[in-house]
Coordinates of C-alpha atoms in Angstrom, one line a residue:
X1 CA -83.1 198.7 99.5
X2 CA -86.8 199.6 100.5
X3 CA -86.5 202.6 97.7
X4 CA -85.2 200.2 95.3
X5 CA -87.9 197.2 95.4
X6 CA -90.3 200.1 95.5
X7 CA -88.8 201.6 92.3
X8 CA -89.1 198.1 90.6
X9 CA -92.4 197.5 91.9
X10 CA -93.5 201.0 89.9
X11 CA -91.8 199.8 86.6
X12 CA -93.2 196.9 86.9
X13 CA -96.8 197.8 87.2
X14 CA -95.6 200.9 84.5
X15 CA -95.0 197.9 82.3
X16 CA -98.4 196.2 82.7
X17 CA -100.0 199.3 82.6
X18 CA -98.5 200.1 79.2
X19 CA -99.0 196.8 77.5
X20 CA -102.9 196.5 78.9
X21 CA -103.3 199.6 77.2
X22 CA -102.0 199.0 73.9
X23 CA -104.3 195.9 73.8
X24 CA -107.3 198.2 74.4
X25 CA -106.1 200.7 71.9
X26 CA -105.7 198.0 69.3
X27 CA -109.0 196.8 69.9
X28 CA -111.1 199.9 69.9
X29 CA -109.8 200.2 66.1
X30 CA -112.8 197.9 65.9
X31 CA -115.5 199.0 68.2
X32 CA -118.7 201.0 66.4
X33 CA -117.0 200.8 63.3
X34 CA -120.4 201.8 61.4
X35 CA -121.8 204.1 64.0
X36 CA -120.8 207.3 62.4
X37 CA -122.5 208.0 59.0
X38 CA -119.8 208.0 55.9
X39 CA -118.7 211.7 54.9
X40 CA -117.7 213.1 52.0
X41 CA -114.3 212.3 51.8
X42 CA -115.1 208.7 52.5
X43 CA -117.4 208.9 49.6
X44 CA -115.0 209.9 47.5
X45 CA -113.0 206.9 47.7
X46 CA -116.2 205.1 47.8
X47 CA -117.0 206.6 44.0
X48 CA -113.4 206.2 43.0
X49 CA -114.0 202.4 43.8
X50 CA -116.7 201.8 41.2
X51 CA -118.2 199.2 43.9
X52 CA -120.5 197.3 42.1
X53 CA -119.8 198.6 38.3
X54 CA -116.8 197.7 36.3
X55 CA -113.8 198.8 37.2
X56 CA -111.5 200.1 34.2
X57 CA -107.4 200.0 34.0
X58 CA -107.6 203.9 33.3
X59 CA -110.0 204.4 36.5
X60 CA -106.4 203.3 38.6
X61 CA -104.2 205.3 36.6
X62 CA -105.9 208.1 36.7
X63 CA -106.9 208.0 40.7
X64 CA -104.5 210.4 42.6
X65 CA -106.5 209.8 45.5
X66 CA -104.9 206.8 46.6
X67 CA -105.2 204.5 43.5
X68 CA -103.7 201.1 45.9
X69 CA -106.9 202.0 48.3
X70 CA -109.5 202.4 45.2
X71 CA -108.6 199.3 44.0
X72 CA -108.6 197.3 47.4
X73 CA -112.3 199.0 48.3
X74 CA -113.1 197.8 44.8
X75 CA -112.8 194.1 45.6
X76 CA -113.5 194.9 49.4
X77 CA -117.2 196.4 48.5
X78 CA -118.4 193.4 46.1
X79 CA -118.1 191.4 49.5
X80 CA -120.5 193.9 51.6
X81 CA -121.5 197.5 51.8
X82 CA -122.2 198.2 55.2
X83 CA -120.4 201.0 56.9
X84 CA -118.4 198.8 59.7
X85 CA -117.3 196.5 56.8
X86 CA -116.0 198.9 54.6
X87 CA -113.7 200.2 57.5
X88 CA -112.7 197.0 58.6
X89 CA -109.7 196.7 55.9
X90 CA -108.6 200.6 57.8
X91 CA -108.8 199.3 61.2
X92 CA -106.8 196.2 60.3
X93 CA -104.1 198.2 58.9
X94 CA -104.4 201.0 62.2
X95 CA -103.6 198.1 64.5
X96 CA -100.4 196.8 62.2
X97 CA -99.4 199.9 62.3
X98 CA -99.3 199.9 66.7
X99 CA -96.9 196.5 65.6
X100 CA -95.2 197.7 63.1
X101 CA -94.1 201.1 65.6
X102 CA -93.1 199.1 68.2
X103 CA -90.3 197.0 66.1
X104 CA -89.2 200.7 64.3
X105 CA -89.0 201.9 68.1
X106 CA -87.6 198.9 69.1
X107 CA -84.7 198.8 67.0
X108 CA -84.0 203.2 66.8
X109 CA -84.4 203.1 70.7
X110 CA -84.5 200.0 72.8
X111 CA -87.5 197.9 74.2
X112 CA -88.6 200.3 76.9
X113 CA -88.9 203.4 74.9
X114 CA -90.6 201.6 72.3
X115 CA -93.1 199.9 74.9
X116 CA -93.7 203.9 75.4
X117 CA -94.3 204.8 71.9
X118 CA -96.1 202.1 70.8
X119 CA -98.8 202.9 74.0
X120 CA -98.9 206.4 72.8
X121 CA -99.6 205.2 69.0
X122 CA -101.6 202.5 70.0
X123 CA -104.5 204.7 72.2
X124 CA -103.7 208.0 70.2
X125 CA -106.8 209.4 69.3
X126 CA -105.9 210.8 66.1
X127 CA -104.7 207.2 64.4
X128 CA -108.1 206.0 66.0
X129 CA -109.7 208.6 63.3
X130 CA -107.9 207.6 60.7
X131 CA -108.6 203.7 61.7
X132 CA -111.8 204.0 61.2
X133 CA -112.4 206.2 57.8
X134 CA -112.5 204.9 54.6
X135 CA -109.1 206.9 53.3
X136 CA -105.7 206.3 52.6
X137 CA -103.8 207.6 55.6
X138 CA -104.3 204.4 57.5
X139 CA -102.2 202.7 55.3
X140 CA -99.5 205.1 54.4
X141 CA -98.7 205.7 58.0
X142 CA -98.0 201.9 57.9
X143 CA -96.2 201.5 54.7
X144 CA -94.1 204.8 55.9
X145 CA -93.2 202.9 59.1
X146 CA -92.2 199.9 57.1
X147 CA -90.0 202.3 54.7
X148 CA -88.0 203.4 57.8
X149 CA -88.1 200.1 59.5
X150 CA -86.4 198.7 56.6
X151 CA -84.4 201.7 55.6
X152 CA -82.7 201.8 59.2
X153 CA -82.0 197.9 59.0
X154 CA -80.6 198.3 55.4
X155 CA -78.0 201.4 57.1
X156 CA -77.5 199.2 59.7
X157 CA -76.1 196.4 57.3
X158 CA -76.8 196.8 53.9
X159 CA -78.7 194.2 51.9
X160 CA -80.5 193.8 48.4
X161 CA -83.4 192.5 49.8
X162 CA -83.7 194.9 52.5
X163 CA -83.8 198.1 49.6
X164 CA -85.8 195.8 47.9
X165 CA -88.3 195.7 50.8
X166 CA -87.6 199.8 51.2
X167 CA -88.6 200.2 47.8
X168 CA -91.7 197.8 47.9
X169 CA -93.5 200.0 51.0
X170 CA -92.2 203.2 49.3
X171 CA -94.3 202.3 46.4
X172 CA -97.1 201.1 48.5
X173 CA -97.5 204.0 50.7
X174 CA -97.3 206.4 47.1
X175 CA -100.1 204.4 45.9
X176 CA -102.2 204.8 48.8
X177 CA -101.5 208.9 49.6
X178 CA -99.2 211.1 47.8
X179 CA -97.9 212.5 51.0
X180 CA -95.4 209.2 50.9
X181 CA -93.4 211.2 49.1
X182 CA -92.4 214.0 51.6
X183 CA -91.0 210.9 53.6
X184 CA -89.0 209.1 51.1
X185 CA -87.7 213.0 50.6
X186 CA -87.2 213.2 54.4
X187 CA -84.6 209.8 54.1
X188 CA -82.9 211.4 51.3
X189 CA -81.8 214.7 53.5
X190 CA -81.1 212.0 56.0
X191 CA -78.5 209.9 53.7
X192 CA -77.2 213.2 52.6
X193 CA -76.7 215.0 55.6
X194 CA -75.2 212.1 57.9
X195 CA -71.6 211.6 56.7
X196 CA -71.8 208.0 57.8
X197 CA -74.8 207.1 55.8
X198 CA -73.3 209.6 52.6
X199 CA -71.9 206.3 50.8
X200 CA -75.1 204.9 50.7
X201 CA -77.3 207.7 48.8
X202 CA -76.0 205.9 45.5
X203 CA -77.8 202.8 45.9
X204 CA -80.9 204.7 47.5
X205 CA -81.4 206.7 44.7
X206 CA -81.1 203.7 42.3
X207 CA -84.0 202.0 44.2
X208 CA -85.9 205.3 44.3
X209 CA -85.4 205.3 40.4
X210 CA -86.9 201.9 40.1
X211 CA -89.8 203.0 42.3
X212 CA -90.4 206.1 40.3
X213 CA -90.7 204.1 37.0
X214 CA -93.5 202.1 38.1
X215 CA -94.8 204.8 39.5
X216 CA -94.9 206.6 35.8
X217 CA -98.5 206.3 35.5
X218 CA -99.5 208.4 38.1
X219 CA -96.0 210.8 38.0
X220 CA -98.0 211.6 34.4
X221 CA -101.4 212.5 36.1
X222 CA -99.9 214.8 38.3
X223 CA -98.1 216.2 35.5
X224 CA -100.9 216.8 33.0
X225 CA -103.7 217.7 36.0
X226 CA -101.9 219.0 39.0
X227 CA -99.8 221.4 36.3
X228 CA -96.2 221.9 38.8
X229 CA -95.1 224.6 36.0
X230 CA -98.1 227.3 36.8
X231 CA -97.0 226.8 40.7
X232 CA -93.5 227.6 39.7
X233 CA -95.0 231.0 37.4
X234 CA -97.1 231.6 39.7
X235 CA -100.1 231.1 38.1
X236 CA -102.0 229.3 40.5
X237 CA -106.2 230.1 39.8
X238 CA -108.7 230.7 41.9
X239 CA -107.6 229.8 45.4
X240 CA -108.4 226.1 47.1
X241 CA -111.5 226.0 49.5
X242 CA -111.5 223.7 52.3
X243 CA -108.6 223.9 54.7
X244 CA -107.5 226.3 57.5
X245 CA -105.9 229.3 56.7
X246 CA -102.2 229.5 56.6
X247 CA -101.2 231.7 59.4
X248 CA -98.4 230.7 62.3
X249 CA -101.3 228.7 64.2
X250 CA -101.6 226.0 61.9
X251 CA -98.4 224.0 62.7
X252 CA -98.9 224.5 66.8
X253 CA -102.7 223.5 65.9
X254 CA -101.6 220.4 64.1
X255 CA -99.5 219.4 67.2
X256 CA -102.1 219.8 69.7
X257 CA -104.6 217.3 67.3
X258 CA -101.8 214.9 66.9
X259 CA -101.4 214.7 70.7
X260 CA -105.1 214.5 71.9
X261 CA -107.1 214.3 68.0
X262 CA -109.8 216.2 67.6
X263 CA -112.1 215.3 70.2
X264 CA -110.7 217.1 72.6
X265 CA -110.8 220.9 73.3
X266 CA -112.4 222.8 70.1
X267 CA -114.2 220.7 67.3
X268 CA -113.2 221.3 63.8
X269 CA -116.6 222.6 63.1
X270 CA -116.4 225.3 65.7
X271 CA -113.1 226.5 64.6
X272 CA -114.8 226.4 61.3
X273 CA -117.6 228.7 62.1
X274 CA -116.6 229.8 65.3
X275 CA -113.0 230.2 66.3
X276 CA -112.4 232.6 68.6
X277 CA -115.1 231.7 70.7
X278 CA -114.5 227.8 70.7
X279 CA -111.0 228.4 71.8
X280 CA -111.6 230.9 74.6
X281 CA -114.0 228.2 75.6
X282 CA -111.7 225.3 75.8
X283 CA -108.8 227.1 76.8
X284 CA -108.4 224.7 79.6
X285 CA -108.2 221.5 77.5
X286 CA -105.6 223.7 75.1
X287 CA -103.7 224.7 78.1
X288 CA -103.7 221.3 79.9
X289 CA -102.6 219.5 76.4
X290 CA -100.1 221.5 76.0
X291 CA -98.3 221.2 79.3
X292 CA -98.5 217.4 79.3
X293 CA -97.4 216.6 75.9
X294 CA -94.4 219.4 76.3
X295 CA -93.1 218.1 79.4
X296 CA -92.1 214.6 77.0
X297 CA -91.7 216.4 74.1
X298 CA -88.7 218.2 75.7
X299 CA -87.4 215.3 77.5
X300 CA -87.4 213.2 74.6
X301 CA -85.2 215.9 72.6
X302 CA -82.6 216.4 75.1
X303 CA -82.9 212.5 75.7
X304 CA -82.4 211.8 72.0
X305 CA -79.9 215.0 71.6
X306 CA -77.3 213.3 74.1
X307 CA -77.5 210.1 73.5
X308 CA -78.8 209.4 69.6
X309 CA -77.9 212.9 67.8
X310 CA -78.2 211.1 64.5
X311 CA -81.6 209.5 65.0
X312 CA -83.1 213.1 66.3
X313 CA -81.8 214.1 62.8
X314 CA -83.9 211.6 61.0
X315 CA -86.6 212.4 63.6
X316 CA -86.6 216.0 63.3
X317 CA -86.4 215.4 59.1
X318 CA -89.5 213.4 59.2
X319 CA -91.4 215.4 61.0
X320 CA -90.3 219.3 59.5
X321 CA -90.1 218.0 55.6
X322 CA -94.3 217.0 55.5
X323 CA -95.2 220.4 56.8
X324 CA -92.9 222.3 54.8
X325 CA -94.1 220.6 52.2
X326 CA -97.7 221.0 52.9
X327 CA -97.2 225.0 53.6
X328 CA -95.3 225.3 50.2
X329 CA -98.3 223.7 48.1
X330 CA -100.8 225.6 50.2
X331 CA -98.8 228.9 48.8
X332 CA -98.8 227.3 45.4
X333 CA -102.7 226.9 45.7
X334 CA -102.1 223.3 45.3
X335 CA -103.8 222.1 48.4
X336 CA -105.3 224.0 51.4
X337 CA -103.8 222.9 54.8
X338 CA -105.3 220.6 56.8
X339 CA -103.4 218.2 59.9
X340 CA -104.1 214.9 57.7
X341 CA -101.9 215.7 54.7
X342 CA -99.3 215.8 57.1
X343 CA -99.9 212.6 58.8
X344 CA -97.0 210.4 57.7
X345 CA -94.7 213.0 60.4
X346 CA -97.1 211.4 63.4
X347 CA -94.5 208.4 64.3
X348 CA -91.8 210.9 64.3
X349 CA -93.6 212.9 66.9
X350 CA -94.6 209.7 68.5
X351 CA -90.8 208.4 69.0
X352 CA -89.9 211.6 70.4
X353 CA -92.6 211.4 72.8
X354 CA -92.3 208.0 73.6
X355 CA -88.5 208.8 74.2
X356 CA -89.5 211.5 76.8
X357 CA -91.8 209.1 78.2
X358 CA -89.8 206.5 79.1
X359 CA -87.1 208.9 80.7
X360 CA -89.3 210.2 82.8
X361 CA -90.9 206.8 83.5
X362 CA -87.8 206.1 85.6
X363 CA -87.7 209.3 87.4
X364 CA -90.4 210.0 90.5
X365 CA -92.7 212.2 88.1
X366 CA -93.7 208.5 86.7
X367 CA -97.1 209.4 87.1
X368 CA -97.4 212.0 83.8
X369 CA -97.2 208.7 81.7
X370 CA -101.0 207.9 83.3
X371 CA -101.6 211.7 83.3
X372 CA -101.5 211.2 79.7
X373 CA -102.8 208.4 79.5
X374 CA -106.4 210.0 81.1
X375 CA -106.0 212.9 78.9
X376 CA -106.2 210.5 75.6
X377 CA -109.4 208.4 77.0
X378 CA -111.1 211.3 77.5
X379 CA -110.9 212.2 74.4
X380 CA -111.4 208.7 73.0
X381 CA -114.6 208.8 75.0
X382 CA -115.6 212.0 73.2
X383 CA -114.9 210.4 69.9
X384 CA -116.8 207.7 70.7
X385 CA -120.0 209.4 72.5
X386 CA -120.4 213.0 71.4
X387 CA -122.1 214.5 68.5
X388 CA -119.8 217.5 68.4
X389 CA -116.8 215.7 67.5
X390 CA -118.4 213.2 65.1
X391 CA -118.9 213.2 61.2
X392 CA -121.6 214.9 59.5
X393 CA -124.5 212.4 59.9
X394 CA -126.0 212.6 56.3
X395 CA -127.2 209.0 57.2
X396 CA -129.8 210.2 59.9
X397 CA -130.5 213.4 57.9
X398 CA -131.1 211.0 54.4
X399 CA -133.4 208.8 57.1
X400 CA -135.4 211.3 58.2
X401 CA -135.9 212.8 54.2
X402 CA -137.4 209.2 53.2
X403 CA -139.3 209.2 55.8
X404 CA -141.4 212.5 54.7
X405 CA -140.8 212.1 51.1
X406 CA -143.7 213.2 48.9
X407 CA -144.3 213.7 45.5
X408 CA -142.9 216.8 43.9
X409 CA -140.1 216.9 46.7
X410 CA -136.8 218.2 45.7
X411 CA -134.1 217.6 47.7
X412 CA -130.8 220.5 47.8
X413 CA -127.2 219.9 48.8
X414 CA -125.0 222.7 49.3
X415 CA -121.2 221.5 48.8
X416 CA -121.2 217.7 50.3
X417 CA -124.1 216.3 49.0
X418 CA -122.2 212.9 47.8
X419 CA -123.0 211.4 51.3
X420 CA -127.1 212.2 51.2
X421 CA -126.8 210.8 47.8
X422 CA -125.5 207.4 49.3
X423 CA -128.0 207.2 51.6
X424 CA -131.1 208.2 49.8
X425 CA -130.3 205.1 47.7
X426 CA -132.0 206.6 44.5
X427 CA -135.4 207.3 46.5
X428 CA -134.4 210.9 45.3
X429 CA -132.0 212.7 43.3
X430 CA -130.2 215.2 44.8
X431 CA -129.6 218.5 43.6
X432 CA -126.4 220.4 43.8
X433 CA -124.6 223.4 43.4
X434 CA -121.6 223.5 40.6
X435 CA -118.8 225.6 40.5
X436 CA -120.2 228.0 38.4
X437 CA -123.7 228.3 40.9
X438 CA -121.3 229.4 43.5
X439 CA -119.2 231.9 41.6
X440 CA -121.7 234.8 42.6
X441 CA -125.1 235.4 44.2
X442 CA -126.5 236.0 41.1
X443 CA -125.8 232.3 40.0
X444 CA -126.7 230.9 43.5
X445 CA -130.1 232.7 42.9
X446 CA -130.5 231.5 39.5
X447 CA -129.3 227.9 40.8
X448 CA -131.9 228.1 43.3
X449 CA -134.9 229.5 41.4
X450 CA -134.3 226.6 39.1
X451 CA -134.2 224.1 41.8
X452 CA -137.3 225.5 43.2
X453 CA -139.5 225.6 39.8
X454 CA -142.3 222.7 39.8
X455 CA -141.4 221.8 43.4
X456 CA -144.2 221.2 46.0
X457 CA -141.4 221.4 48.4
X458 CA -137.6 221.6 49.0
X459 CA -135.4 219.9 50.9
X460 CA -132.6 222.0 51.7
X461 CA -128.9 220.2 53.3
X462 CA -126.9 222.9 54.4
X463 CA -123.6 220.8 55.3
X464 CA -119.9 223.3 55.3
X465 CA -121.9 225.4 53.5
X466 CA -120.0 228.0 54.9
X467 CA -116.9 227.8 52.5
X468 CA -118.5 228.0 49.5
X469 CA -121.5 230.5 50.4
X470 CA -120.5 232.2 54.1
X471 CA -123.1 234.7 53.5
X472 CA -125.7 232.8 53.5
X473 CA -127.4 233.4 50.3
X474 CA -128.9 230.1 49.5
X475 CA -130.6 229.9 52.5
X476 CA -131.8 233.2 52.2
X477 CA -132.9 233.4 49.1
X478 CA -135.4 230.3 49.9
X479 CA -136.2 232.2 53.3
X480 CA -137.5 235.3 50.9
X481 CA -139.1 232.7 48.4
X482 CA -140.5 229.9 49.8
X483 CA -142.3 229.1 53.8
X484 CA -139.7 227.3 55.9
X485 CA -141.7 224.5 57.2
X486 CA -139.4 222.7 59.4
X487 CA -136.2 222.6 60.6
X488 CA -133.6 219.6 61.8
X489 CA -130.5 219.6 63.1
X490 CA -128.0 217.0 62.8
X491 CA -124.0 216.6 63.5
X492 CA -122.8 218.7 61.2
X493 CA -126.0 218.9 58.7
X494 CA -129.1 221.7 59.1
X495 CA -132.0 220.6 57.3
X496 CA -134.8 223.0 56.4
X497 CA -137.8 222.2 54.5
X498 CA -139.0 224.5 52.4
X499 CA -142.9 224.4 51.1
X500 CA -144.1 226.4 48.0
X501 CA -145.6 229.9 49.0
X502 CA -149.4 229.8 48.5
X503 CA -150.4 232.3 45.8

């Protein structure tokens, strides 16, 4: 009897404990929204919103980059242009999604695994990136949880208005990241491979005809600009710059960021420069992740393998078909691999983990739930505090610039200069390097001997320089030519000021 009240005393502080920290992970989706500087790929969507100018039809249709999220940003940014404001709308969207999980988890897996799910999305670091970053994923994570919300309730007992619904956040998560698709591709396998569900691909495929026809518009864009026939020949170009390379690490490493993000263990600039190094360094973090996520993951397989075979199918569907996806247009030299492209599998991994969680929870090894639960704030605290994990801060580096600005100052940005633009606010143009200025180090030179002609001094932003000139021959070549003068470091930005050489 004593072991039994004791047993209900530890669900039932399990249960507050869960549900406190779901409301603090919903609400940190809204602490220092502005504190980190925009980066480039913020400022991409940014440009593609034309905040402030007109805003033409064929600027929509021609936007691949989340055309839904141009659009919104467009009518979001005539409001205000801070940095905490323009993430609101992504934070907002982050915490429907921690609702949106737990009625999904709710309804594929019962209230107490969902109350574990939902705690793992809701303080996961990784969806607290994407909360707060002026891109597309925080929506089509949503809008792909409302596809297979509405897509298990339409199995369930099929309706018109819940394909309707289906079809409505299908479209939605397409127009706010292309990756929607590997989903809706993920359901199909589903339907087709579940004998139950077979009878239904029909209608499906009706809705997902509908969907593609007001889709049209962008389906021709990635027809006449993405070119799928040279993939197929084999004729891919000059090979993508930007991502990791494919090698068998690249699926484990994407697991280990959608456990504990990336503010935990190696940062994504040290395995950028630095590798080896930054692993062997923060083995123990790697080590330590690995062991508490695996325990759940495990647990949640067998769980779900016993008692729900056919919802570990759609599981194990949503989370393999984005990654083979993304690992067949890497070898197409369509995109370069990267975590985020694959994002729309995190509540697939989620379920499963929540699944193993909650088993577990019940057992006397209840404890790895607030094991877990440490692991995540610590690397929310990192997000939040440390430098090495945050953005490259082109707004303290564009600061410090206008601060010194003289006359006959130039101003150089190697690869993301879009963000120093922003900043500098037209108190300096900044110069850039093409794709022809990188091609060889006879261009770079010629790129930077122009820069430098007529310039009292040069301000040079070196910022991931190191995938489009890893040799370092910019920097040298104003090392040789010009006095370095000063030198700043800043997250993820070296800024070296250059003065003419006196005759």
């Amino acid at each position: 009897m004593i072991h039994r009240l004791s047993s209900r005393s530890v669900e039932a502080l399990l249960k507050l404990f869960l549900v406190t920290a779901v409301v603090i992970g919903v609400a940190l989706r809204y602490v220092h929204l502005g504190r980190q500087s925009l980066w480039v790929d913020e400022m991409l969507t940014i440009m593609n919103s034309h905040i402030g100018t007109p805003m033409a039809a064929s600027d929509v249709f021609r936007n691949l980059q989340g055309p839904m999220v141009s659009l919104m940003m467009h009518l979001w940014g005539a409001i205000g242009s801070g940095e905490a404001f323009l993430r609101l709308p992504f934070a907002l969207a982050g915490g429907f999604t921690v609702v949106a999980v737990f009625y999904l988890a709710r309804r594929l897996v019962g209230t107490w695994a969902s109350l574990h799910t939902t705690f793992f999305v809701a303080i996961s670091p990784m969806l607290l990136w994407y909360s707060q970053e002026v891109r597309g994923y925080a929506f089509v994570v949503l809008f792909g949880v409302l596809m297979t919300y509405f897509l298990v309730r339409w199995m369930a007992r099929p309706s018109t208005r819940d394909l309707v619904l289906y079809g409505l956040f299908l479209f939605a998560a397409l127009v706010s990241n292309l990756s929607a698709a590997f989903i809706a591709f993920a359901h199909f396998l589903y339907l087709l491979l579940t004998p139950s569900r077979r009878r239904l691909l029909g209608k499906w495929i009706v809705a997902i005809f509908v969907v593609l026809l007001v889709f049209s518009p962008w389906v021709r864009e990635i027809m006449v600009r993405v070119h799928p026939e040279k993939v197929v020949t084999g004729d891919t170009g000059t090979p993508l710059r930007g991502g990791a390379e494919l090698s068998a690490m690249v699926v484990p490493y994407s697991f280990f960021a959608y456990s504990v993000g990336y503010s935990l263990g190696p940062s994504l600039r040290d395995l950028k420069t630095r590798r080896a190094e930054a692993i062997r360094e923060n083995i123990h973090w790697i080590a330590l992740a690995a062991a508490v996520f695996a325990i759940p993951g495990i647990v949640g397989i067998r769980s779900l393998l016993r008692t729900k075979p056919n919802l570990l199918l759609l599981l194990v569907l949503w989370l393999a078909v984005p990654f083979l996806a993304i690992i067949a247009l890497v070898i197409g030299n369509v995109k370069v691999f990267t975590p985020r492209y694959a994002l729309v599998a995190f509540p697939a991994y989620a379920l499963i983990i929540g699944q193993g969680l909650s088993v577990i929870s019940r057992t006397r090894f209840w404890v790895l739930t607030v094991i877990l639960a440490g692991l995540l704030s610590i690397s929310m605290y990192n997000y939040f505090t440390s430098p090495v994990y945050g953005k490259d801060d082109a707004r303290s580096a564009a600061r410090f610039i206008a601060e010194d600005l003289r006359e006959k100052d130039v101003v150089a940005g190697v690869y993301t200069a879009e963000p120093l633009m922003h900043y500098l606010k037209g108190t300096a143009e900044v110069e850039t390097f093409g794709a022809d200025d990188i091609s060889s180090p006879e261009n770079m030179a010629a790129r930077c001997r122009s820069i430098s002609e007529g310039a009292g001094r040069v301000w040079l932003s070196l910022c991931t320089e190191w995938l489009v000139d890893p040799d370092g021959n910019i920097r040298r070549w104003f090392d040789v030519n010009m006095d370095l003068v000063a030198l700043h470091d800043f997250p993820g930005i070296r800024l070296c000021l250059y003065e003419k050489r006196s005759e």
